[in-house]
Coordinates of C-alpha atoms and ligand atoms in Angstrom, one line a residue:
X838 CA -31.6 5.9 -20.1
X839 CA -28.1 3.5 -20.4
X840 CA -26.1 4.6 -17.7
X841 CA -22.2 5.2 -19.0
X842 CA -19.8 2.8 -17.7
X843 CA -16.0 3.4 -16.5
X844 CA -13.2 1.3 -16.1
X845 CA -10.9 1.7 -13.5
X846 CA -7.3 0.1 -13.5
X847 CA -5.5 0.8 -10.2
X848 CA -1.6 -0.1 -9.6
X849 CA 0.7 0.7 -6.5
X850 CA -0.2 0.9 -2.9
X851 CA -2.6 2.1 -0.3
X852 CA -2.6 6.1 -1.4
X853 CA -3.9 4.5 -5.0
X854 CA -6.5 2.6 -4.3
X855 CA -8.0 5.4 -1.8
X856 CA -7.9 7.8 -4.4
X857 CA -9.4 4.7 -6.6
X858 CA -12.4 5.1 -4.1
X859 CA -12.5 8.8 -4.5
X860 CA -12.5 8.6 -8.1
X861 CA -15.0 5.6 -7.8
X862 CA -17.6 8.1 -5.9
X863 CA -16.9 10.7 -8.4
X864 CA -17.5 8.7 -11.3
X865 CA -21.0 7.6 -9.7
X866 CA -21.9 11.1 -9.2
X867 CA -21.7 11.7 -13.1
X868 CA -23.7 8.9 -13.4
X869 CA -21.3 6.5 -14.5
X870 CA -20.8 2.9 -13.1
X871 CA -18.4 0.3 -13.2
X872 CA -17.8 -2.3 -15.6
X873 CA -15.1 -5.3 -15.9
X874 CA -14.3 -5.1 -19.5
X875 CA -12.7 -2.1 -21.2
X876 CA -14.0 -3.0 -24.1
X877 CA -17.7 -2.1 -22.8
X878 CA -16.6 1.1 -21.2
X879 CA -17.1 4.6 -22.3
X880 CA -14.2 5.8 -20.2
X881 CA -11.3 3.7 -19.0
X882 CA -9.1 5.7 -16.1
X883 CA -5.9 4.0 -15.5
X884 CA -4.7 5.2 -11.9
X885 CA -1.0 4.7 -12.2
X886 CA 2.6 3.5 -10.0
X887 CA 5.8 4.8 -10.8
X888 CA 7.9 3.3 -8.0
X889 CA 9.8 1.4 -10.4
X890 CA 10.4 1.7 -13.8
X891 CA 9.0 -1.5 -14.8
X892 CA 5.5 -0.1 -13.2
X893 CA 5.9 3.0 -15.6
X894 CA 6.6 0.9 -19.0
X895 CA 3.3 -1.1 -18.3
X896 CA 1.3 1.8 -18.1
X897 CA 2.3 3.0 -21.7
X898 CA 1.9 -0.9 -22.4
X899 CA -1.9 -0.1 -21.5
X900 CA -2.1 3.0 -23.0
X901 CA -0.8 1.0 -26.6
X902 CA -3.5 -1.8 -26.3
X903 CA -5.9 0.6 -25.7
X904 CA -5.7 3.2 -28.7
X905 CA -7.8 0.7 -31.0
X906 CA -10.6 1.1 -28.8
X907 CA -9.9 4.5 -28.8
X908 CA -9.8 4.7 -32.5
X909 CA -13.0 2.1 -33.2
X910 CA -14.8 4.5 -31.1
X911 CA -13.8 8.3 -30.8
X912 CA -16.3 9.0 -28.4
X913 CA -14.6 6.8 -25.6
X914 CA -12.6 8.6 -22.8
X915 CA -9.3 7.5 -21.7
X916 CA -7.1 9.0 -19.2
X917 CA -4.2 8.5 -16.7
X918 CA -4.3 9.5 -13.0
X919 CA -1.8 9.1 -10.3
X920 CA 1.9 8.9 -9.8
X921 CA 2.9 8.3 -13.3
X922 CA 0.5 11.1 -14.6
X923 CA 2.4 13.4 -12.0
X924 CA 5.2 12.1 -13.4
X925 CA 5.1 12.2 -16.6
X926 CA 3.2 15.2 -17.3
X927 CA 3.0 16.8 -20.6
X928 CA 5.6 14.1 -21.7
X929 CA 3.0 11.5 -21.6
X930 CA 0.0 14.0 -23.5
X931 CA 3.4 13.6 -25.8
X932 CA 3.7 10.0 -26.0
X933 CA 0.4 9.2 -25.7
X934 CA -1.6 12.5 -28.1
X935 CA -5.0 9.7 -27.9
X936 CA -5.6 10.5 -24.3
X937 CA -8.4 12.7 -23.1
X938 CA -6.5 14.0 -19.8
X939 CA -3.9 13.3 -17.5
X940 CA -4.8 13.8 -14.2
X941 CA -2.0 14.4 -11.2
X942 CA -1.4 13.3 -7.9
X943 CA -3.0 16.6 -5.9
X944 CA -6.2 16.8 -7.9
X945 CA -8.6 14.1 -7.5
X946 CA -11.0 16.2 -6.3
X947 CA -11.2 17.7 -9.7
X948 CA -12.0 14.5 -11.8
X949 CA -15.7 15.8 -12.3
X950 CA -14.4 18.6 -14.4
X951 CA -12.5 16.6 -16.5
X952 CA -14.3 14.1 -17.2
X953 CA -17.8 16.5 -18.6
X954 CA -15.1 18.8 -20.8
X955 CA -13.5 15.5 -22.4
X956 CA -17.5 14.3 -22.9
X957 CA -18.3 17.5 -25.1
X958 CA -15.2 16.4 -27.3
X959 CA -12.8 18.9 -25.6
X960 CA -8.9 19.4 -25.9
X961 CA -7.2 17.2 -24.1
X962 CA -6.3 18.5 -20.8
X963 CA -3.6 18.3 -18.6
X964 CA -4.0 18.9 -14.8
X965 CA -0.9 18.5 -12.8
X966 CA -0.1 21.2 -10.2
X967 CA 0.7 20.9 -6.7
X968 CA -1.0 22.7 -4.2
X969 CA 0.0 24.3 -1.0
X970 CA 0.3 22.4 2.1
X971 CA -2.5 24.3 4.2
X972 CA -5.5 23.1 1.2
X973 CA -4.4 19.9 1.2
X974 CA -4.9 19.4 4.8
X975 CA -8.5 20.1 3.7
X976 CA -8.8 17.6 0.9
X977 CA -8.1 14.0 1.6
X978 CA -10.1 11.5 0.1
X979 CA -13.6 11.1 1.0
X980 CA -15.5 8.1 -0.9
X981 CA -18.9 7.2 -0.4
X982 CA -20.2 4.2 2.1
X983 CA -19.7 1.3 1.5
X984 CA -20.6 -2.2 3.8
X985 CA -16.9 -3.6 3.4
X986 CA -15.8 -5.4 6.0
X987 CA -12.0 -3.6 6.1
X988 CA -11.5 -0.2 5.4
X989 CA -8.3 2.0 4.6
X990 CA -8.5 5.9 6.2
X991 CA -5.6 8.2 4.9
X992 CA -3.9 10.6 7.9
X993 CA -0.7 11.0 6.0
X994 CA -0.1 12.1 2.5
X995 CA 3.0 12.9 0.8
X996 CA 6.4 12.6 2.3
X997 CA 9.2 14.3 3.5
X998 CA 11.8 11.4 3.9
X999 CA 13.4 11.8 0.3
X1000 CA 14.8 8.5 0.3
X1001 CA 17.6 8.7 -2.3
X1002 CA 16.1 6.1 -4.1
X1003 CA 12.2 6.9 -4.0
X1004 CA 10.2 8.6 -6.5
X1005 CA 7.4 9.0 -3.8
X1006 CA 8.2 12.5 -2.5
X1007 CA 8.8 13.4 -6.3
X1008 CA 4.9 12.7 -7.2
X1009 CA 3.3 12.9 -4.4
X1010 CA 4.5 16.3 -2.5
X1011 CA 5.4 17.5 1.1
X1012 CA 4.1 15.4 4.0
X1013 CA 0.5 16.8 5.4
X1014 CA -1.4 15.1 8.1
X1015 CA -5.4 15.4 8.3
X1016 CA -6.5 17.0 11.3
X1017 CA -7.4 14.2 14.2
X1018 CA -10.9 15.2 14.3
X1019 CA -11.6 14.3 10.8
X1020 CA -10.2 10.9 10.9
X1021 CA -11.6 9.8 13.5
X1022 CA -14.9 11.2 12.0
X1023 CA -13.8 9.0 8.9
X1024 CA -13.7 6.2 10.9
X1025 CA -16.8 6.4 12.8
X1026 CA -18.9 6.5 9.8
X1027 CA -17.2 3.7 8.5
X1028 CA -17.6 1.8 11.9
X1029 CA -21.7 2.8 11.9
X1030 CA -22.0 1.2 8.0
X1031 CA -20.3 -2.1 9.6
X1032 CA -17.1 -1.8 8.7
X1033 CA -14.8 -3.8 11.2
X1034 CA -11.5 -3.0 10.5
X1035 CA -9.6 -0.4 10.0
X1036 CA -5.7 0.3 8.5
X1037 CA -4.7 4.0 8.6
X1038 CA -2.7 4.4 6.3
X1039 CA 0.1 7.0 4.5
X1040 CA 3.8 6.3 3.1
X1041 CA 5.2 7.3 7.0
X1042 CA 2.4 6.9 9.5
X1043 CA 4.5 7.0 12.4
X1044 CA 5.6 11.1 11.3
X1045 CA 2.2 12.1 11.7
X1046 CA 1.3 15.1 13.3
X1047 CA 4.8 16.0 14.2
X1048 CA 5.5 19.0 11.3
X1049 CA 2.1 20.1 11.9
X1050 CA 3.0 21.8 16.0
X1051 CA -0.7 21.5 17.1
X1052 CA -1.8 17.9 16.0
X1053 CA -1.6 14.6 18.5
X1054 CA 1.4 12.1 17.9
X1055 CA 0.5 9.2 16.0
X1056 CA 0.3 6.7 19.5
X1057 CA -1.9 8.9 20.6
X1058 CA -4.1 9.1 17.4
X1059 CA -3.6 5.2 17.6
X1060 CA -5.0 5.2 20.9
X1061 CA -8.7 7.6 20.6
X1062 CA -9.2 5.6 16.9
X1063 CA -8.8 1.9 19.4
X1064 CA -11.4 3.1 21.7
X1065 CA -14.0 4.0 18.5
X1066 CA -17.2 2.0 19.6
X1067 CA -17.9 -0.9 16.8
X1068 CA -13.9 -1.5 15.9
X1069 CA -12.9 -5.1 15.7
X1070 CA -9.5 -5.0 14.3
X1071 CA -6.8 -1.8 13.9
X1072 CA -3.8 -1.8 11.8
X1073 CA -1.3 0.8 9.9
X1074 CA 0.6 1.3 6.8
X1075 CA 3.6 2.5 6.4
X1076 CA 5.8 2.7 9.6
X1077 CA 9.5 4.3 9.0
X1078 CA 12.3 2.8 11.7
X1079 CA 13.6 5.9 12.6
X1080 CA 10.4 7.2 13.5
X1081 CA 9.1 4.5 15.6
X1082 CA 8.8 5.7 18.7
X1083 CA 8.8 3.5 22.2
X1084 CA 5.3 4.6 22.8
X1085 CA 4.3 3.6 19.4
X1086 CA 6.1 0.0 20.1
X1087 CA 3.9 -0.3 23.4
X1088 CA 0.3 -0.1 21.4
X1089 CA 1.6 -3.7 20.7
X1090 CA 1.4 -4.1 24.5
X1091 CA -1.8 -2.2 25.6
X1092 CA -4.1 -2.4 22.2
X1093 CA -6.1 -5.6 22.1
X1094 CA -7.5 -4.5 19.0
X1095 CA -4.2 -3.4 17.2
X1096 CA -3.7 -6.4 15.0
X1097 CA -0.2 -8.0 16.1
X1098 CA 1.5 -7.4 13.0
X1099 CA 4.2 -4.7 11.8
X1100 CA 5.6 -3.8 8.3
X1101 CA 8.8 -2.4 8.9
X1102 CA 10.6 -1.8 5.7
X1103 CA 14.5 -2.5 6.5
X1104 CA 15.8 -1.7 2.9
X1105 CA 19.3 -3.1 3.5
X1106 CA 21.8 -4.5 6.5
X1107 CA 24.4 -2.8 5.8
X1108 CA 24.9 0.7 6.9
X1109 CA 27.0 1.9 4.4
X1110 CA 23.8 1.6 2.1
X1111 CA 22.1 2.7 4.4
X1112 CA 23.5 5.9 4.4
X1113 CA 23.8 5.7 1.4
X1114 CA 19.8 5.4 1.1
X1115 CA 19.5 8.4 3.4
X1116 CA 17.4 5.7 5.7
X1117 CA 18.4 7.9 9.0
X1118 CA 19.1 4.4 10.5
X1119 CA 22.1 1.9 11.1
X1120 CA 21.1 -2.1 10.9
X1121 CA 21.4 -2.5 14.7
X1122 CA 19.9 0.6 15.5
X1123 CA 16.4 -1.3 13.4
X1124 CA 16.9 -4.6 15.0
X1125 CA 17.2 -3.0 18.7
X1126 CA 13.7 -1.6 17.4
X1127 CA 12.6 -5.4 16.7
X1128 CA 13.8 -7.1 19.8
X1129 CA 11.9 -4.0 21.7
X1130 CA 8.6 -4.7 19.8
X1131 CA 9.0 -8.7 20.9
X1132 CA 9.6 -8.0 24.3
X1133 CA 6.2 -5.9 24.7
X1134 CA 4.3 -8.3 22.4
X1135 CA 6.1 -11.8 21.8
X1136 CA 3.2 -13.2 19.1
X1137 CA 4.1 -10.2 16.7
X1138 CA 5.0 -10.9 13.1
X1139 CA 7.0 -8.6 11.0
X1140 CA 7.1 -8.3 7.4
X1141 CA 9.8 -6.0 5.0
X1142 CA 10.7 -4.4 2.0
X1143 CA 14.7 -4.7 0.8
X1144 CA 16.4 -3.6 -1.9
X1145 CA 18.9 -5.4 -3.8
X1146 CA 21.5 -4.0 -6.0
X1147 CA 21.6 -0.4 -4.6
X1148 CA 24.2 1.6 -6.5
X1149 CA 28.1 0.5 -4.9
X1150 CA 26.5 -2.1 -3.1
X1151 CA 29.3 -4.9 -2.6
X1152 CA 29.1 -8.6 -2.2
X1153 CA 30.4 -7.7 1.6
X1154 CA 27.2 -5.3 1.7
X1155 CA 24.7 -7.8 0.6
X1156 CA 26.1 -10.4 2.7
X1157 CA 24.6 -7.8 5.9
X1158 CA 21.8 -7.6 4.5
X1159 CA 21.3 -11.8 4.2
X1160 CA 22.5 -11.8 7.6
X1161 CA 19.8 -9.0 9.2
X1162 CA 17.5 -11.2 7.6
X1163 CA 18.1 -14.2 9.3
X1164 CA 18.3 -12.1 12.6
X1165 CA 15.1 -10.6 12.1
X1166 CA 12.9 -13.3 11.0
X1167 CA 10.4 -11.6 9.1
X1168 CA 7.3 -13.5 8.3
X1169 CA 7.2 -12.4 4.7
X1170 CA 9.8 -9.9 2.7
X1171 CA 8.9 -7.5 -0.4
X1172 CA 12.0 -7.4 -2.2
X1173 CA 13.0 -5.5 -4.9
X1174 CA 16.2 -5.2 -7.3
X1175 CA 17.1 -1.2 -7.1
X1176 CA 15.4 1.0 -10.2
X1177 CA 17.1 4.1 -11.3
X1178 CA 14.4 6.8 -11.2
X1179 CA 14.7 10.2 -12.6
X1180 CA 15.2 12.8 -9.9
X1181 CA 15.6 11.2 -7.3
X1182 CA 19.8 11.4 -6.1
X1183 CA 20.2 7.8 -6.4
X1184 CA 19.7 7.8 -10.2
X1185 CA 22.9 10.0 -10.3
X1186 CA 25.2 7.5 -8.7
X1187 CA 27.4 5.7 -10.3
X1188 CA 26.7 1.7 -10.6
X1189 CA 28.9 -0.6 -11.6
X1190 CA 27.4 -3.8 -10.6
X1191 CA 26.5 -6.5 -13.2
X1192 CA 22.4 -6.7 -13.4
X1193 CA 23.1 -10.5 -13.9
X1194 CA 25.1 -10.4 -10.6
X1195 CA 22.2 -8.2 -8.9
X1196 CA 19.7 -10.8 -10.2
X1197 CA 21.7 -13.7 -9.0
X1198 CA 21.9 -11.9 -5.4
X1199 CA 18.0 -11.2 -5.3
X1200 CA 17.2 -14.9 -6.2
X1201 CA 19.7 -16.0 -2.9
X1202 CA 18.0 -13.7 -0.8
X1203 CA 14.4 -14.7 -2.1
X1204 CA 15.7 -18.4 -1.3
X1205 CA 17.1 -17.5 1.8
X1206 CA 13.7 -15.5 3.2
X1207 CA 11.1 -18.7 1.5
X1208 CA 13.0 -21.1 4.2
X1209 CA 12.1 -18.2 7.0
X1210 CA 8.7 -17.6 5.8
X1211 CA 8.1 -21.8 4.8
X1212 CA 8.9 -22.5 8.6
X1213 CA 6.1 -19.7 9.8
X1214 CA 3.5 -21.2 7.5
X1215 CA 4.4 -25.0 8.9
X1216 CA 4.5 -24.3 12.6
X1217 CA 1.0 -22.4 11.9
X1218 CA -0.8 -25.8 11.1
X1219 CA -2.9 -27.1 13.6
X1220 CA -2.9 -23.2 15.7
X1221 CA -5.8 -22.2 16.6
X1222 CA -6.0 -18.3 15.6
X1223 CA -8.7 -15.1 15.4
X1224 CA -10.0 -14.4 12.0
X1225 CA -12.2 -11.9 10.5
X1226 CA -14.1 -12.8 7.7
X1227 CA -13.8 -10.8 4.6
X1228 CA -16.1 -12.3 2.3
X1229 CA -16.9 -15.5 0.2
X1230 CA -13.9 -17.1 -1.3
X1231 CA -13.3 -16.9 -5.2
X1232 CA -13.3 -20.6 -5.4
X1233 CA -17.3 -20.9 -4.2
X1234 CA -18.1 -24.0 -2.7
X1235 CA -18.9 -22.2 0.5
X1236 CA -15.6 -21.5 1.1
X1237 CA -15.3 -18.3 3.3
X1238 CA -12.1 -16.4 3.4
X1239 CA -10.2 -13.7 6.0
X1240 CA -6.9 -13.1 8.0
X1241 CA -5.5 -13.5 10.9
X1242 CA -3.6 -10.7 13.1
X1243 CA -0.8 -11.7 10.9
X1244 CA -2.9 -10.4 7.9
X1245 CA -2.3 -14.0 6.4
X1246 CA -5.0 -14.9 4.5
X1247 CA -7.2 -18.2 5.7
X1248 CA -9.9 -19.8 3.6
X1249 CA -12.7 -22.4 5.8
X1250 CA -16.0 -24.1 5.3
X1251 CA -18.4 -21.5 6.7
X1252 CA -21.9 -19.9 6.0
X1253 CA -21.7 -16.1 4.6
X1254 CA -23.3 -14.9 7.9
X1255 CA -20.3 -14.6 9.4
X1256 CA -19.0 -12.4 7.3
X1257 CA -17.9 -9.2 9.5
X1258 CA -17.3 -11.2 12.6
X1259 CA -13.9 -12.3 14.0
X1260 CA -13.8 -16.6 14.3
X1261 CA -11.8 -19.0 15.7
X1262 CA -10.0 -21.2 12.5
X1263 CA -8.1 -24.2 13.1
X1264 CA -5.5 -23.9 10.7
X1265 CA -5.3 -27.0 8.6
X1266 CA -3.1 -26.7 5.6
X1267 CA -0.5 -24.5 4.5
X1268 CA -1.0 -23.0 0.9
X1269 CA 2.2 -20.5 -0.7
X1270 CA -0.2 -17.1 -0.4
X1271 CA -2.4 -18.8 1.9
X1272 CA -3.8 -21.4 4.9
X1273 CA -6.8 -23.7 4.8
X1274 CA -8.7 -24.0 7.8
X1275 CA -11.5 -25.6 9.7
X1276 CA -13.9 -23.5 11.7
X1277 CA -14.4 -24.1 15.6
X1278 CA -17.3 -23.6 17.4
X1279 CA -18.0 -21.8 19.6
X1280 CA -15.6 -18.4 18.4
X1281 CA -12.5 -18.0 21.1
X1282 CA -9.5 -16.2 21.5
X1283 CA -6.0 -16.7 20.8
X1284 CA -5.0 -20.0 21.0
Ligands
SAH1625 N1 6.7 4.5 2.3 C1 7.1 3.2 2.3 C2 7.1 2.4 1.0 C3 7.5 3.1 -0.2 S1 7.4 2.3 -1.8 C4 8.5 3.2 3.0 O1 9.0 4.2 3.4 O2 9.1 2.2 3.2 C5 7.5 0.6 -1.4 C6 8.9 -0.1 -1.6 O3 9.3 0.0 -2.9 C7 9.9 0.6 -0.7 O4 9.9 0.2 0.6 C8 11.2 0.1 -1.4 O5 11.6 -1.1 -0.9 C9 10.7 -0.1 -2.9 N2 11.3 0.9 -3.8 C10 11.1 2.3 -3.7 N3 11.8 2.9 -4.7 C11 12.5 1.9 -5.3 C12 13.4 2.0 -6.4 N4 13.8 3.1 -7.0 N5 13.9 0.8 -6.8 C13 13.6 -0.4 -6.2 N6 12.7 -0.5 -5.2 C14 12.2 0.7 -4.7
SF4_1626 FE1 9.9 6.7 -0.3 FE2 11.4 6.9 1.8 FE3 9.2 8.3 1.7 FE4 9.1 5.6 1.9 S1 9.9 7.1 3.5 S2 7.9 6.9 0.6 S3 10.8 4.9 0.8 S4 11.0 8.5 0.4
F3S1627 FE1 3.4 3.9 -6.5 FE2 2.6 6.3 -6.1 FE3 2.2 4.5 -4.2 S1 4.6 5.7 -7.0 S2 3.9 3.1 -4.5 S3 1.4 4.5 -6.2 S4 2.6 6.7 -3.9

């Protein structure tokens, strides 16, 4: 019998694409598997972003190419999942009536369901509710095995920070935290199928544990997932400032494995936006943060998100935030012009700044942070540096590919073998989004 194929689109960050995995598993269990076109697929899942609003328009830009399919053949399923389905929620089985269900942010576990009543031509189905704090704690994502070389493990969902400007808490709930025990079961399966790195991740890692009395503090969690047997390489995503402890800051200094690399989104420099924000931080109070993290691990690199173009942000205001920049050096800066969302307090303010001014300051920042970043790539050539290699590169040719603690992504001569292990690259050329390198013999440290 032809197994059913699916097509899976996933946008946004690190929550998406392991629920993708979930949904992946679940999907396989029906006896479905994954295809590359959606034009072969008999359902096409789109798991969706709604950080910005651009990220929201392109999913109904989807959702409008894919109605002919829909229309050449009824039988096809297509649905929406994630933070836009939470969203968007009946407004989008509105917009959208072609859609066989739209699935929400708290019920991934439920995709099965869905997907055998919209197979038996069924009503289409909206499933969007929240559930209470105590069963989510029981259901974070599990996804079957798999033999990559770097894994992501949730410990924090949801958030709690209500950023004035962020959508996040408004789709994806109240911070939980999974109980220590089950993550760093998680990771020890993962370690046993080979897997050699591992990035916990949530939207604030650094909170976790804290709301729920009787869990470990995130160091410490840090700490028993370091000292897993078969662990190459440890990282985390996403840290909040204000919740970055001292003891967090010294892993830098004591965990070999913990790859020395941070991404601490700043947001702005000045601390009337700041406040403004609702960050629970002023600019110095962050950059005492960053000069403590150099001090207990010098080779550190940092990377950002900032915001342009916040509601009342003045020339005066964006000048701070050019000027934190050049004081904190960040490797590599995610940088955003500000996005009214619905619901969120921001939206409600009042914003009289040109967008052509706001573009015109986002391009002087981007040129500003290319000089910073440009300088890191060139003083790299001819380093020596620790790399674990992820897989065969795109291009062929026996290229190899894999990062360095600095998650920057190196691509050498090499044979597939190695794939798994951590190398020694002599870094050769520097590339916009990536290095070229030269593999040394025999493998060494940090050089
Ligand atoms: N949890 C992380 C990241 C959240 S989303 C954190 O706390 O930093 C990723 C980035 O998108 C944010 O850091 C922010 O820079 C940006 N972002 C979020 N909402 C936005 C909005 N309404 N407009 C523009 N950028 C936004
Ligand atoms: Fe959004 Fe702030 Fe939560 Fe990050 S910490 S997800 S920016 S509300
Ligand atoms: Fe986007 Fe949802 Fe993540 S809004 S950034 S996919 S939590």
């Amino acid at each position: 019998m032809r197994h059913k194929k699916f097509y899976l689109e996933t946008f946004g960050c690190q929550m998406n694409v392991v629920d993708s995995e979930q949904m992946i598993g679940i999907l396989q269990g029906l006896d479905y598997e994954p295809c590359t076109v959606p034009e072969q697929a008999d359902l096409i899942l789109l798991n969706t972003c709604s950080i910005r609003a651009r990220a929201e328009r392109k999913v109904y830009g989807h959702l409008g190419r894919y109605k002919p399919l829909k229309k050449a053949n009824p039988r096809l399923i297509l649905a929406v999942a994630g933070c836009v389905a939470q969203h968007e929620g009946e407004r989008m089985l509105e917009k959208a009536p072609w859609l066989d269900f739209v699935l929400g942010t708290h019920n991934v576990h439920r995709l099965a369901e869905l997907v055998r009543h919209a197979e038996v031509g069924g009503s289409p189905l909206l499933l969007v509710d929240f559930l209470d704090e105590a069963q989510r704690r029981t259901l974070f994502p599990s996804r079957l095995p798999s033999r990559e070389v770097s894994r992501f493990v949730t410990i924090v969902q949801g958030c709690d920070n209500f950023c004035s400007y962020c959508i996040v808490p408004h789709v994806r709930g109240r911070e939980v935290s999974r109980p220590s025990a089950e993550v760093e079961a998680e990771v020890r399966s993962l370690l046993a199928q080979g897997t050699a790195e591992i990035t916990l991740v949530g939207q604030n890692v650094n909170s976790y544990g804290v709301k729920e009395g009787n869990e470990i503090a995130f160091a410490e969690l840090l700490r028993r997932v370091h000292g897993l047997p078969g662990l190459q390489r440890l990282r985390f995503i996403t840290s909040h400032p204000k919740d970055l402890s001292d003891e967090l800051i010294d892993c830098f200094g004591s965990l070999e494995k913990l790859c020395k690399h941070l991404h601490l989104p700043v947001q702005a420099g000045s601390d009337r936006v700041l406040q403004a924000m609702g960050r629970g931080y002023t600019a110095e109070q962050y950059l005492t943060r960053v000069e403590r993290l150099r001090r207990v691990c010098p080779e550190i690199r940092l990377t950002s998100d900032v915001i342009v173009g916040f509601p009342g942000e003045s020339e005066a205001d964006f000048e701070e935030t050019l000027a934190l920049l050049r004081q904190a050096r960040f490797a590599e800066i995610y940088s955003f012009i500000f996005s009214p969302r619905e619901g969120t307090a921001a939206a409600e303010l009042s914003d009289d700044t040109p967008a052509v001014v706001k573009q015109q300051r986002f391009d002087r920042m981007l040129a500003l942070q290319e000089t910073i970043t440009h300088r890191y790539h060139q003083e790299d050539v001819g380093r020596l540096l620790p790399v674990l290699v992820e897989g065969e590169s795109r291009w062929g040719g026996g290229q190899l590919f894999g990062r360095t603690d600095w998650n920057r992504i190196v691509n050498f001569a090499g044979d597939p073998d190695l794939i798994g292990q951590t190398v020694s690259v002599r870094l050769s050329q520097a590339q916009r989004n990536s290095h070229i390198g030269v593999l040394a013999e025999p493998p060494g440290g940090m050089g």
